[in-house]
PDB file of C-alpha atoms in Angstrom:
ATOM      1  CA  UNK A  53      -9.326  44.729  15.115  1.00 71.00           C
ATOM      2  CA  UNK A  54      -9.853  41.982  17.690  1.00 85.00           C
ATOM      3  CA  UNK A  55      -8.533  38.528  16.943  1.00 89.00           C
ATOM      4  CA  UNK A  56     -12.064  37.166  16.617  1.00 93.00           C
ATOM      5  CA  UNK A  57     -12.789  39.794  13.945  1.00 93.00           C
ATOM      6  CA  UNK A  58      -9.575  38.861  12.177  1.00 92.00           C
ATOM      7  CA  UNK A  59     -10.707  35.223  12.194  1.00 92.00           C
ATOM      8  CA  UNK A  60     -14.067  36.202  10.703  1.00 92.00           C
ATOM      9  CA  UNK A  61     -12.426  38.350   8.011  1.00 92.00           C
ATOM     10  CA  UNK A  62     -10.065  35.480   7.198  1.00 90.00           C
ATOM     11  CA  UNK A  63     -13.009  33.092   6.919  1.00 91.00           C
ATOM     12  CA  UNK A  64     -14.891  35.465   4.584  1.00 92.00           C
ATOM     13  CA  UNK A  65     -11.798  35.969   2.436  1.00 91.00           C
ATOM     14  CA  UNK A  66     -11.189  32.217   2.184  1.00 91.00           C
ATOM     15  CA  UNK A  67     -14.782  31.602   1.114  1.00 91.00           C
ATOM     16  CA  UNK A  68     -14.684  34.452  -1.407  1.00 90.00           C
ATOM     17  CA  UNK A  69     -11.493  33.124  -2.979  1.00 88.00           C
ATOM     18  CA  UNK A  70     -12.800  29.538  -2.830  1.00 90.00           C
ATOM     19  CA  UNK A  71      -9.711  28.497  -0.932  1.00 92.00           C
ATOM     20  CA  UNK A  72      -9.247  24.741  -0.619  1.00 92.00           C
ATOM     21  CA  UNK A  73      -6.153  25.003   1.556  1.00 91.00           C
ATOM     22  CA  UNK A  74      -4.533  27.906   3.352  1.00 92.00           C
ATOM     23  CA  UNK A  75      -1.593  26.877   5.492  1.00 92.00           C
ATOM     24  CA  UNK A  76       1.117  28.852   7.205  1.00 91.00           C
ATOM     25  CA  UNK A  77       3.709  27.062   9.274  1.00 88.00           C
ATOM     26  CA  UNK A  78       6.717  24.784   9.096  1.00 84.00           C
ATOM     27  CA  UNK A  79       7.207  22.815   5.907  1.00 82.00           C
ATOM     28  CA  UNK A  80       8.877  19.657   7.113  1.00 83.00           C
ATOM     29  CA  UNK A  81       8.487  16.425   5.174  1.00 86.00           C
ATOM     30  CA  UNK A  82       6.064  14.733   7.579  1.00 86.00           C
ATOM     31  CA  UNK A  83       3.745  17.698   7.746  1.00 86.00           C
ATOM     32  CA  UNK A  84       3.726  18.293   4.009  1.00 87.00           C
ATOM     33  CA  UNK A  85       3.023  14.579   3.502  1.00 89.00           C
ATOM     34  CA  UNK A  86      -0.022  14.835   5.781  1.00 89.00           C
ATOM     35  CA  UNK A  87      -1.184  17.998   4.017  1.00 90.00           C
ATOM     36  CA  UNK A  88      -0.805  16.308   0.647  1.00 91.00           C
ATOM     37  CA  UNK A  89      -2.860  13.280   1.717  1.00 91.00           C
ATOM     38  CA  UNK A  90      -5.680  15.652   2.643  1.00 91.00           C
ATOM     39  CA  UNK A  91      -5.383  17.718  -0.536  1.00 92.00           C
ATOM     40  CA  UNK A  92      -5.186  14.631  -2.739  1.00 90.00           C
ATOM     41  CA  UNK A  93      -8.472  13.332  -1.414  1.00 90.00           C
ATOM     42  CA  UNK A  94     -10.143  16.749  -1.862  1.00 90.00           C
ATOM     43  CA  UNK A  95      -8.893  17.002  -5.437  1.00 90.00           C
ATOM     44  CA  UNK A  96     -10.005  13.466  -6.265  1.00 88.00           C
ATOM     45  CA  UNK A  97     -13.538  14.308  -5.106  1.00 86.00           C
ATOM     46  CA  UNK A  98     -13.603  17.492  -7.184  1.00 86.00           C
ATOM     47  CA  UNK A  99     -12.034  16.214 -10.373  1.00 80.00           C
ATOM     48  CA  UNK A 100     -12.694  12.497 -10.560  1.00 71.00           C
ATOM     49  CA  UNK A 101     -13.803  12.708 -14.185  1.00 71.00           C
ATOM     50  CA  UNK A 102     -11.265  15.142 -15.639  1.00 75.00           C
ATOM     51  CA  UNK A 103      -7.932  13.822 -14.418  1.00 76.00           C
ATOM     52  CA  UNK A 104      -6.851  17.405 -13.747  1.00 88.00           C
ATOM     53  CA  UNK A 105      -6.564  16.511 -10.041  1.00 90.00           C
ATOM     54  CA  UNK A 106      -3.365  14.613 -10.739  1.00 90.00           C
ATOM     55  CA  UNK A 107      -1.835  17.567 -12.565  1.00 92.00           C
ATOM     56  CA  UNK A 108      -2.767  19.997  -9.780  1.00 94.00           C
ATOM     57  CA  UNK A 109      -1.395  17.555  -7.189  1.00 93.00           C
ATOM     58  CA  UNK A 110       1.839  17.170  -9.102  1.00 93.00           C
ATOM     59  CA  UNK A 111       2.401  20.935  -9.429  1.00 95.00           C
ATOM     60  CA  UNK A 112       1.490  21.357  -5.777  1.00 94.00           C
ATOM     61  CA  UNK A 113       4.072  18.781  -4.673  1.00 93.00           C
ATOM     62  CA  UNK A 114       6.842  20.392  -6.700  1.00 92.00           C
ATOM     63  CA  UNK A 115       5.857  23.842  -5.364  1.00 93.00           C
ATOM     64  CA  UNK A 116       5.928  22.580  -1.772  1.00 91.00           C
ATOM     65  CA  UNK A 117       9.259  20.850  -2.316  1.00 87.00           C
ATOM     66  CA  UNK A 118      10.616  24.058  -3.726  1.00 84.00           C
ATOM     67  CA  UNK A 119       9.748  25.736  -0.431  1.00 82.00           C
ATOM     68  CA  UNK A 120      10.740  22.959   1.946  1.00 67.00           C
ATOM     69  CA  UNK A 121      14.074  22.298   0.312  1.00 62.00           C
ATOM     70  CA  UNK A 122      15.090  25.766  -0.733  1.00 59.00           C
ATOM     71  CA  UNK A 123      13.468  27.952   1.880  1.00 58.00           C
ATOM     72  CA  UNK A 124      15.708  30.047   4.068  1.00 58.00           C
ATOM     73  CA  UNK A 125      16.506  28.052   7.192  1.00 57.00           C
ATOM     74  CA  UNK A 126      18.421  30.608   9.241  1.00 59.00           C
ATOM     75  CA  UNK A 127      16.003  31.750  11.893  1.00 60.00           C
ATOM     76  CA  UNK A 128      13.225  29.568  13.339  1.00 56.00           C
ATOM     77  CA  UNK A 129      10.605  32.244  12.713  1.00 55.00           C
ATOM     78  CA  UNK A 130      11.816  32.837   9.189  1.00 59.00           C
ATOM     79  CA  UNK A 131      11.338  29.218   8.171  1.00 70.00           C
ATOM     80  CA  UNK A 132       7.592  29.614   8.453  1.00 83.00           C
ATOM     81  CA  UNK A 133       6.153  29.441   4.957  1.00 89.00           C
ATOM     82  CA  UNK A 134       2.730  29.715   3.346  1.00 93.00           C
ATOM     83  CA  UNK A 135       0.724  27.552   0.960  1.00 94.00           C
ATOM     84  CA  UNK A 136      -2.558  28.524  -0.689  1.00 95.00           C
ATOM     85  CA  UNK A 137      -4.666  26.491  -3.092  1.00 95.00           C
ATOM     86  CA  UNK A 138      -7.824  27.956  -4.566  1.00 95.00           C
ATOM     87  CA  UNK A 139     -10.247  26.874  -7.253  1.00 93.00           C
ATOM     88  CA  UNK A 140     -12.404  28.932  -9.587  1.00 92.00           C
ATOM     89  CA  UNK A 141     -14.652  27.698 -12.394  1.00 89.00           C
ATOM     90  CA  UNK A 142     -11.798  27.876 -14.863  1.00 91.00           C
ATOM     91  CA  UNK A 143      -8.577  27.231 -12.957  1.00 93.00           C
ATOM     92  CA  UNK A 144      -6.701  26.145  -9.864  1.00 95.00           C
ATOM     93  CA  UNK A 145      -4.237  28.612  -8.362  1.00 96.00           C
ATOM     94  CA  UNK A 146      -1.339  27.566  -6.154  1.00 96.00           C
ATOM     95  CA  UNK A 147       0.727  30.102  -4.230  1.00 96.00           C
ATOM     96  CA  UNK A 148       3.701  29.393  -2.008  1.00 95.00           C
ATOM     97  CA  UNK A 149       5.567  31.975   0.005  1.00 94.00           C
ATOM     98  CA  UNK A 150       8.798  31.673   1.943  1.00 92.00           C
ATOM     99  CA  UNK A 151      11.609  33.749   3.357  1.00 90.00           C
ATOM    100  CA  UNK A 152      14.779  34.078   1.326  1.00 90.00           C
ATOM    101  CA  UNK A 153      18.006  35.963   1.826  1.00 90.00           C
ATOM    102  CA  UNK A 154      18.249  38.955  -0.473  1.00 93.00           C
ATOM    103  CA  UNK A 155      21.582  37.621  -1.680  1.00 92.00           C
ATOM    104  CA  UNK A 156      19.747  34.554  -3.062  1.00 90.00           C
ATOM    105  CA  UNK A 157      17.278  36.575  -5.127  1.00 92.00           C
ATOM    106  CA  UNK A 158      19.362  37.061  -8.292  1.00 94.00           C
ATOM    107  CA  UNK A 159      19.975  33.304  -8.613  1.00 90.00           C
ATOM    108  CA  UNK A 160      16.309  32.420  -8.002  1.00 91.00           C
ATOM    109  CA  UNK A 161      15.201  35.063 -10.518  1.00 93.00           C
ATOM    110  CA  UNK A 162      17.662  33.800 -13.124  1.00 92.00           C
ATOM    111  CA  UNK A 163      16.403  30.212 -12.721  1.00 90.00           C
ATOM    112  CA  UNK A 164      12.760  31.307 -12.991  1.00 92.00           C
ATOM    113  CA  UNK A 165      13.334  33.541 -15.999  1.00 93.00           C
ATOM    114  CA  UNK A 166      15.305  30.795 -17.707  1.00 92.00           C
ATOM    115  CA  UNK A 167      12.232  28.551 -17.464  1.00 93.00           C
ATOM    116  CA  UNK A 168       9.539  31.199 -18.032  1.00 94.00           C
ATOM    117  CA  UNK A 169      10.893  32.406 -21.374  1.00 93.00           C
ATOM    118  CA  UNK A 170      10.768  28.904 -22.923  1.00 94.00           C
ATOM    119  CA  UNK A 171       8.001  27.412 -25.004  1.00 94.00           C
ATOM    120  CA  UNK A 172       6.664  23.895 -24.339  1.00 93.00           C
ATOM    121  CA  UNK A 173       9.011  22.240 -26.807  1.00 93.00           C
ATOM    122  CA  UNK A 174      12.062  23.920 -25.298  1.00 95.00           C
ATOM    123  CA  UNK A 175      10.879  23.020 -21.797  1.00 94.00           C
ATOM    124  CA  UNK A 176      10.517  19.367 -22.764  1.00 92.00           C
ATOM    125  CA  UNK A 177      14.023  19.413 -24.218  1.00 93.00           C
ATOM    126  CA  UNK A 178      15.358  20.978 -20.988  1.00 92.00           C
ATOM    127  CA  UNK A 179      13.494  18.342 -18.959  1.00 92.00           C
ATOM    128  CA  UNK A 180      15.060  15.567 -20.992  1.00 91.00           C
ATOM    129  CA  UNK A 181      18.567  17.003 -20.628  1.00 90.00           C
ATOM    130  CA  UNK A 182      18.123  17.411 -16.869  1.00 89.00           C
ATOM    131  CA  UNK A 183      16.709  13.965 -16.313  1.00 89.00           C
ATOM    132  CA  UNK A 184      19.524  12.273 -18.178  1.00 85.00           C
ATOM    133  CA  UNK A 185      22.237  14.402 -16.578  1.00 81.00           C
ATOM    134  CA  UNK A 186      24.248  12.945 -13.720  1.00 73.00           C
ATOM    135  CA  UNK A 187      22.750  13.411 -10.290  1.00 66.00           C
ATOM    136  CA  UNK A 188      24.933  15.854  -8.444  1.00 59.00           C
ATOM    137  CA  UNK A 189      22.612  17.281  -5.839  1.00 52.00           C
ATOM    138  CA  UNK A 190      19.540  15.858  -4.120  1.00 49.00           C
ATOM    139  CA  UNK A 191      18.154  19.388  -3.937  1.00 46.00           C
ATOM    140  CA  UNK A 192      18.460  20.090  -7.613  1.00 57.00           C
ATOM    141  CA  UNK A 193      15.593  22.517  -8.140  1.00 50.00           C
ATOM    142  CA  UNK A 194      15.886  22.817 -11.899  1.00 84.00           C
ATOM    143  CA  UNK A 195      13.892  19.751 -12.825  1.00 89.00           C
ATOM    144  CA  UNK A 196      10.996  20.554 -10.469  1.00 91.00           C
ATOM    145  CA  UNK A 197      10.641  24.059 -11.862  1.00 92.00           C
ATOM    146  CA  UNK A 198      10.715  22.781 -15.452  1.00 94.00           C
ATOM    147  CA  UNK A 199       8.060  20.209 -14.540  1.00 93.00           C
ATOM    148  CA  UNK A 200       5.848  22.927 -13.047  1.00 95.00           C
ATOM    149  CA  UNK A 201       6.258  25.062 -16.175  1.00 95.00           C
ATOM    150  CA  UNK A 202       5.350  22.159 -18.477  1.00 94.00           C
ATOM    151  CA  UNK A 203       2.293  21.072 -16.478  1.00 92.00           C
ATOM    152  CA  UNK A 204       0.954  24.589 -15.909  1.00 92.00           C
ATOM    153  CA  UNK A 205       1.551  25.718 -19.480  1.00 89.00           C
ATOM    154  CA  UNK A 206       4.079  28.160 -18.005  1.00 80.00           C
ATOM    155  CA  UNK A 207       1.450  30.145 -16.109  1.00 84.00           C
ATOM    156  CA  UNK A 208       3.951  31.299 -13.490  1.00 93.00           C
ATOM    157  CA  UNK A 209       4.114  34.578 -11.585  1.00 95.00           C
ATOM    158  CA  UNK A 210       6.630  35.460  -8.890  1.00 96.00           C
ATOM    159  CA  UNK A 211       7.428  38.367  -6.617  1.00 96.00           C
ATOM    160  CA  UNK A 212       9.797  39.280  -3.802  1.00 96.00           C
ATOM    161  CA  UNK A 213       8.388  41.447  -0.988  1.00 96.00           C
ATOM    162  CA  UNK A 214      11.029  43.081   1.214  1.00 95.00           C
ATOM    163  CA  UNK A 215      10.835  42.002   4.875  1.00 91.00           C
ATOM    164  CA  UNK A 216      14.032  43.128   6.547  1.00 91.00           C
ATOM    165  CA  UNK A 217      17.298  44.654   5.446  1.00 92.00           C
ATOM    166  CA  UNK A 218      18.589  41.179   4.546  1.00 91.00           C
ATOM    167  CA  UNK A 219      15.507  39.094   3.785  1.00 90.00           C
ATOM    168  CA  UNK A 220      12.471  39.065   1.515  1.00 92.00           C
ATOM    169  CA  UNK A 221       9.308  37.012   1.140  1.00 93.00           C
ATOM    170  CA  UNK A 222       9.428  35.003  -2.079  1.00 94.00           C
ATOM    171  CA  UNK A 223       5.969  34.464  -3.571  1.00 96.00           C
ATOM    172  CA  UNK A 224       5.513  31.895  -6.307  1.00 96.00           C
ATOM    173  CA  UNK A 225       2.193  31.439  -8.091  1.00 96.00           C
ATOM    174  CA  UNK A 226       1.140  28.835 -10.632  1.00 96.00           C
ATOM    175  CA  UNK A 227      -2.174  28.348 -12.383  1.00 95.00           C
ATOM    176  CA  UNK A 228      -3.588  25.176 -13.871  1.00 94.00           C
ATOM    177  CA  UNK A 229      -6.476  25.645 -16.241  1.00 92.00           C
ATOM    178  CA  UNK A 230      -9.449  23.324 -15.911  1.00 90.00           C
ATOM    179  CA  UNK A 231     -10.267  21.866 -19.328  1.00 83.00           C
ATOM    180  CA  UNK A 232     -13.732  22.685 -20.640  1.00 79.00           C
ATOM    181  CA  UNK A 233     -16.031  19.647 -20.719  1.00 72.00           C
TER     182      UNK A 233
ATOM    183  CA  UNK B 152      19.224 -14.172  -5.636  1.00 80.00           C
ATOM    184  CA  UNK B 153      16.560 -13.294  -3.071  1.00 87.00           C
ATOM    185  CA  UNK B 154      13.581 -11.267  -4.203  1.00 91.00           C
ATOM    186  CA  UNK B 155      13.527  -7.592  -3.249  1.00 95.00           C
ATOM    187  CA  UNK B 156      10.412  -6.571  -1.342  1.00 96.00           C
ATOM    188  CA  UNK B 157       9.889  -3.064   0.050  1.00 96.00           C
ATOM    189  CA  UNK B 158       6.505  -2.115   1.468  1.00 96.00           C
ATOM    190  CA  UNK B 159       4.859   1.091   0.299  1.00 96.00           C
ATOM    191  CA  UNK B 160       4.537   4.023   2.653  1.00 94.00           C
ATOM    192  CA  UNK B 161       2.616   7.287   2.435  1.00 90.00           C
ATOM    193  CA  UNK B 162       5.467   8.834   0.448  1.00 92.00           C
ATOM    194  CA  UNK B 163       7.374   5.927  -1.094  1.00 96.00           C
ATOM    195  CA  UNK B 164       6.412   3.197  -3.547  1.00 97.00           C
ATOM    196  CA  UNK B 165       6.119  -0.538  -3.108  1.00 97.00           C
ATOM    197  CA  UNK B 166       8.915  -2.547  -4.690  1.00 97.00           C
ATOM    198  CA  UNK B 167       8.330  -6.216  -5.489  1.00 97.00           C
ATOM    199  CA  UNK B 168      11.051  -7.853  -7.538  1.00 96.00           C
ATOM    200  CA  UNK B 169       9.820 -11.436  -7.662  1.00 94.00           C
ATOM    201  CA  UNK B 170      12.598 -13.489  -9.248  1.00 90.00           C
ATOM    202  CA  UNK B 171      10.523 -16.693  -9.268  1.00 89.00           C
ATOM    203  CA  UNK B 172       7.514 -15.164 -11.020  1.00 91.00           C
ATOM    204  CA  UNK B 173       9.871 -13.081 -13.196  1.00 90.00           C
ATOM    205  CA  UNK B 174       7.780 -10.030 -12.478  1.00 94.00           C
ATOM    206  CA  UNK B 175       9.320  -6.872 -11.055  1.00 96.00           C
ATOM    207  CA  UNK B 176       7.004  -4.039  -9.999  1.00 97.00           C
ATOM    208  CA  UNK B 177       7.446  -0.539  -8.634  1.00 98.00           C
ATOM    209  CA  UNK B 178       4.062   0.915  -7.695  1.00 97.00           C
ATOM    210  CA  UNK B 179       2.437   3.714  -5.731  1.00 96.00           C
ATOM    211  CA  UNK B 180       3.571   7.199  -4.811  1.00 94.00           C
ATOM    212  CA  UNK B 181       7.179   8.283  -5.010  1.00 96.00           C
ATOM    213  CA  UNK B 182       8.152  11.292  -2.966  1.00 94.00           C
ATOM    214  CA  UNK B 183      10.567   9.861  -0.392  1.00 94.00           C
ATOM    215  CA  UNK B 184      12.125  12.223   2.103  1.00 89.00           C
ATOM    216  CA  UNK B 185      15.560  10.989   1.086  1.00 91.00           C
ATOM    217  CA  UNK B 186      15.245   9.829  -2.496  1.00 93.00           C
ATOM    218  CA  UNK B 187      18.771   8.427  -2.753  1.00 93.00           C
ATOM    219  CA  UNK B 188      18.394   6.418   0.449  1.00 95.00           C
ATOM    220  CA  UNK B 189      15.264   4.820  -0.986  1.00 96.00           C
ATOM    221  CA  UNK B 190      16.353   4.209  -4.586  1.00 96.00           C
ATOM    222  CA  UNK B 191      20.076   3.433  -4.285  1.00 95.00           C
ATOM    223  CA  UNK B 192      19.520  -0.054  -2.749  1.00 96.00           C
ATOM    224  CA  UNK B 193      16.911  -0.749  -5.447  1.00 97.00           C
ATOM    225  CA  UNK B 194      19.355   0.260  -8.174  1.00 96.00           C
ATOM    226  CA  UNK B 195      22.171  -1.767  -6.545  1.00 95.00           C
ATOM    227  CA  UNK B 196      19.897  -4.821  -6.461  1.00 96.00           C
ATOM    228  CA  UNK B 197      19.096  -4.476 -10.167  1.00 96.00           C
ATOM    229  CA  UNK B 198      22.782  -4.079 -11.064  1.00 95.00           C
ATOM    230  CA  UNK B 199      23.655  -7.223  -9.067  1.00 93.00           C
ATOM    231  CA  UNK B 200      20.811  -9.081 -10.756  1.00 92.00           C
ATOM    232  CA  UNK B 201      22.846  -9.085 -13.975  1.00 90.00           C
ATOM    233  CA  UNK B 202      24.848 -12.046 -12.578  1.00 86.00           C
ATOM    234  CA  UNK B 203      21.605 -14.035 -12.399  1.00 84.00           C
ATOM    235  CA  UNK B 204      20.736 -13.022 -15.911  1.00 83.00           C
ATOM    236  CA  UNK B 205      24.148 -14.119 -17.156  1.00 82.00           C
ATOM    237  CA  UNK B 206      23.832 -17.475 -15.354  1.00 80.00           C
ATOM    238  CA  UNK B 207      20.406 -18.136 -16.866  1.00 73.00           C
ATOM    239  CA  UNK B 208      21.130 -16.927 -20.376  1.00 69.00           C
ATOM    240  CA  UNK B 209      21.568 -20.313 -22.016  1.00 64.00           C
ATOM    241  CA  UNK B 210      19.028 -22.196 -19.941  1.00 67.00           C
ATOM    242  CA  UNK B 211      15.877 -23.601 -21.542  1.00 60.00           C
ATOM    243  CA  UNK B 212      13.538 -21.244 -19.689  1.00 68.00           C
ATOM    244  CA  UNK B 213      14.669 -17.918 -21.010  1.00 72.00           C
ATOM    245  CA  UNK B 214      11.262 -16.231 -20.901  1.00 82.00           C
ATOM    246  CA  UNK B 215      11.151 -12.461 -20.521  1.00 88.00           C
ATOM    247  CA  UNK B 216      11.081 -10.706 -17.180  1.00 91.00           C
ATOM    248  CA  UNK B 217       8.239  -8.216 -16.923  1.00 94.00           C
ATOM    249  CA  UNK B 218       9.239  -4.924 -15.319  1.00 97.00           C
ATOM    250  CA  UNK B 219       6.146  -2.896 -14.381  1.00 97.00           C
ATOM    251  CA  UNK B 220       6.022   0.742 -13.405  1.00 98.00           C
ATOM    252  CA  UNK B 221       2.626   1.412 -11.860  1.00 97.00           C
ATOM    253  CA  UNK B 222       3.095   4.797 -10.264  1.00 96.00           C
ATOM    254  CA  UNK B 223       0.331   7.086  -9.079  1.00 93.00           C
ATOM    255  CA  UNK B 224       2.740   9.951  -8.732  1.00 93.00           C
ATOM    256  CA  UNK B 225       6.485  10.580  -8.722  1.00 95.00           C
ATOM    257  CA  UNK B 226       8.283  13.803  -7.920  1.00 93.00           C
ATOM    258  CA  UNK B 227      11.002  15.272 -10.093  1.00 92.00           C
ATOM    259  CA  UNK B 228      13.876  13.870  -8.000  1.00 91.00           C
ATOM    260  CA  UNK B 229      12.368  10.380  -8.205  1.00 94.00           C
ATOM    261  CA  UNK B 230      12.145  10.855 -11.982  1.00 94.00           C
ATOM    262  CA  UNK B 231      15.923  10.920 -12.193  1.00 93.00           C
ATOM    263  CA  UNK B 232      16.205   7.600 -10.331  1.00 95.00           C
ATOM    264  CA  UNK B 233      13.452   6.060 -12.465  1.00 96.00           C
ATOM    265  CA  UNK B 234      15.402   7.181 -15.534  1.00 94.00           C
ATOM    266  CA  UNK B 235      18.492   5.462 -14.101  1.00 94.00           C
ATOM    267  CA  UNK B 236      16.569   2.204 -13.617  1.00 96.00           C
ATOM    268  CA  UNK B 237      15.255   2.366 -17.174  1.00 96.00           C
ATOM    269  CA  UNK B 238      18.777   2.999 -18.495  1.00 95.00           C
ATOM    270  CA  UNK B 239      20.024  -0.127 -16.664  1.00 95.00           C
ATOM    271  CA  UNK B 240      17.140  -2.129 -18.159  1.00 96.00           C
ATOM    272  CA  UNK B 241      18.066  -0.809 -21.579  1.00 95.00           C
ATOM    273  CA  UNK B 242      21.640  -1.972 -21.004  1.00 94.00           C
ATOM    274  CA  UNK B 243      20.307  -5.447 -20.096  1.00 93.00           C
ATOM    275  CA  UNK B 244      18.123  -5.563 -23.211  1.00 93.00           C
ATOM    276  CA  UNK B 245      21.025  -4.459 -25.431  1.00 93.00           C
ATOM    277  CA  UNK B 246      23.083  -7.327 -23.930  1.00 90.00           C
ATOM    278  CA  UNK B 247      20.350  -9.733 -24.999  1.00 89.00           C
ATOM    279  CA  UNK B 248      18.577 -10.312 -21.681  1.00 89.00           C
ATOM    280  CA  UNK B 249      14.819 -10.474 -22.264  1.00 88.00           C
ATOM    281  CA  UNK B 250      12.842  -7.741 -20.493  1.00 91.00           C
ATOM    282  CA  UNK B 251       9.401  -6.339 -21.203  1.00 94.00           C
ATOM    283  CA  UNK B 252       8.770  -2.919 -19.709  1.00 96.00           C
ATOM    284  CA  UNK B 253       5.177  -2.116 -18.780  1.00 97.00           C
ATOM    285  CA  UNK B 254       4.090   1.426 -18.002  1.00 98.00           C
ATOM    286  CA  UNK B 255       0.749   1.617 -16.196  1.00 97.00           C
ATOM    287  CA  UNK B 256      -1.311   4.783 -15.903  1.00 95.00           C
ATOM    288  CA  UNK B 257      -4.729   5.506 -14.441  1.00 91.00           C
ATOM    289  CA  UNK B 258      -7.638   6.358 -16.714  1.00 86.00           C
ATOM    290  CA  UNK B 259      -7.589  10.124 -17.474  1.00 84.00           C
ATOM    291  CA  UNK B 260      -4.043  10.473 -16.147  1.00 88.00           C
ATOM    292  CA  UNK B 261      -2.571  11.756 -19.385  1.00 89.00           C
ATOM    293  CA  UNK B 262       0.470  13.224 -17.620  1.00 90.00           C
ATOM    294  CA  UNK B 263       1.495   9.786 -16.298  1.00 94.00           C
ATOM    295  CA  UNK B 264       0.967   8.238 -19.736  1.00 95.00           C
ATOM    296  CA  UNK B 265       3.006  11.033 -21.343  1.00 93.00           C
ATOM    297  CA  UNK B 266       5.759  10.560 -18.752  1.00 94.00           C
ATOM    298  CA  UNK B 267       6.029   6.895 -19.778  1.00 96.00           C
ATOM    299  CA  UNK B 268       6.096   7.806 -23.469  1.00 96.00           C
ATOM    300  CA  UNK B 269       8.796  10.376 -22.749  1.00 94.00           C
ATOM    301  CA  UNK B 270      10.940   7.824 -20.874  1.00 95.00           C
ATOM    302  CA  UNK B 271      10.510   5.276 -23.674  1.00 96.00           C
ATOM    303  CA  UNK B 272      11.437   7.845 -26.307  1.00 94.00           C
ATOM    304  CA  UNK B 273      14.345   9.158 -24.228  1.00 92.00           C
ATOM    305  CA  UNK B 274      16.039   5.762 -24.076  1.00 93.00           C
ATOM    306  CA  UNK B 275      14.707   4.476 -27.410  1.00 93.00           C
ATOM    307  CA  UNK B 276      12.861   1.452 -25.991  1.00 94.00           C
ATOM    308  CA  UNK B 277       9.415  -0.020 -26.613  1.00 94.00           C
ATOM    309  CA  UNK B 278       7.137   0.040 -23.550  1.00 96.00           C
ATOM    310  CA  UNK B 279       3.769  -1.695 -23.177  1.00 96.00           C
ATOM    311  CA  UNK B 280       1.306   0.993 -22.080  1.00 97.00           C
ATOM    312  CA  UNK B 281      -1.486  -0.268 -19.854  1.00 96.00           C
ATOM    313  CA  UNK B 282      -4.429   1.748 -18.536  1.00 94.00           C
ATOM    314  CA  UNK B 283      -5.976   0.813 -15.208  1.00 92.00           C
TER     315      UNK B 283
END
């Protein structure tokens, strides 16, 4: 397939999936800030009367921070990550993808499972404990993940796709339902 | 003590601690690149402000200081620093220094309203909830 055909196929796929943002590249703070400014204004236009824009934005920020602060930073090429945001009539879907070392997978899985098996009340209790605990690490991912689980109603899916002998692509998906009018 | 004024940026909130007007406000978006670097001087300022409170305790004008949180968004790391600020304010209130805490949230932004209720409940303080 020529590159121009690939571009056309990508365009068709993005329209079909109603993709609001599809980004692959470096996730540094400045760039993600610029992306978020753009997304925030798009969401405000779409959801000015429901308030769901703020929830989607919040989950999006925590998802991006999860990538930019915990993504594998070994090789330049491997720090390239992906962000997708799509909207259907009933929900918003956010997907992030980033390289991780295979040795990191068990710890990431354990953290995710620890959040995913909780109900809303347990999540709120965990959130409270985390927020009042002493700050030990700027990159403490626990609170962000709990926040995502609370705001999305725990609609989280994850997967690890093998890339090389030592690395995998970590995909993290969250859905936020759009309330019925 | 001089007021503390920090201008807002695309990822960090505005801080206006106006000692003359007795109105302290943190407003805007909070997702600083280095959260500690942003919030630690703010927290240090508040801690030092206790000397002013102690000096003014028995003066005639002992009206309450209004502390307003008017945040559009804060990330989870910022939440920990906001909790720290609220805990310091609670300590001041317990010591008898008059503070009113206002929590502002945009219309329809139930998550921001709930976050304020959660903070208030967490530290067992009364907040004034204001919709804008």
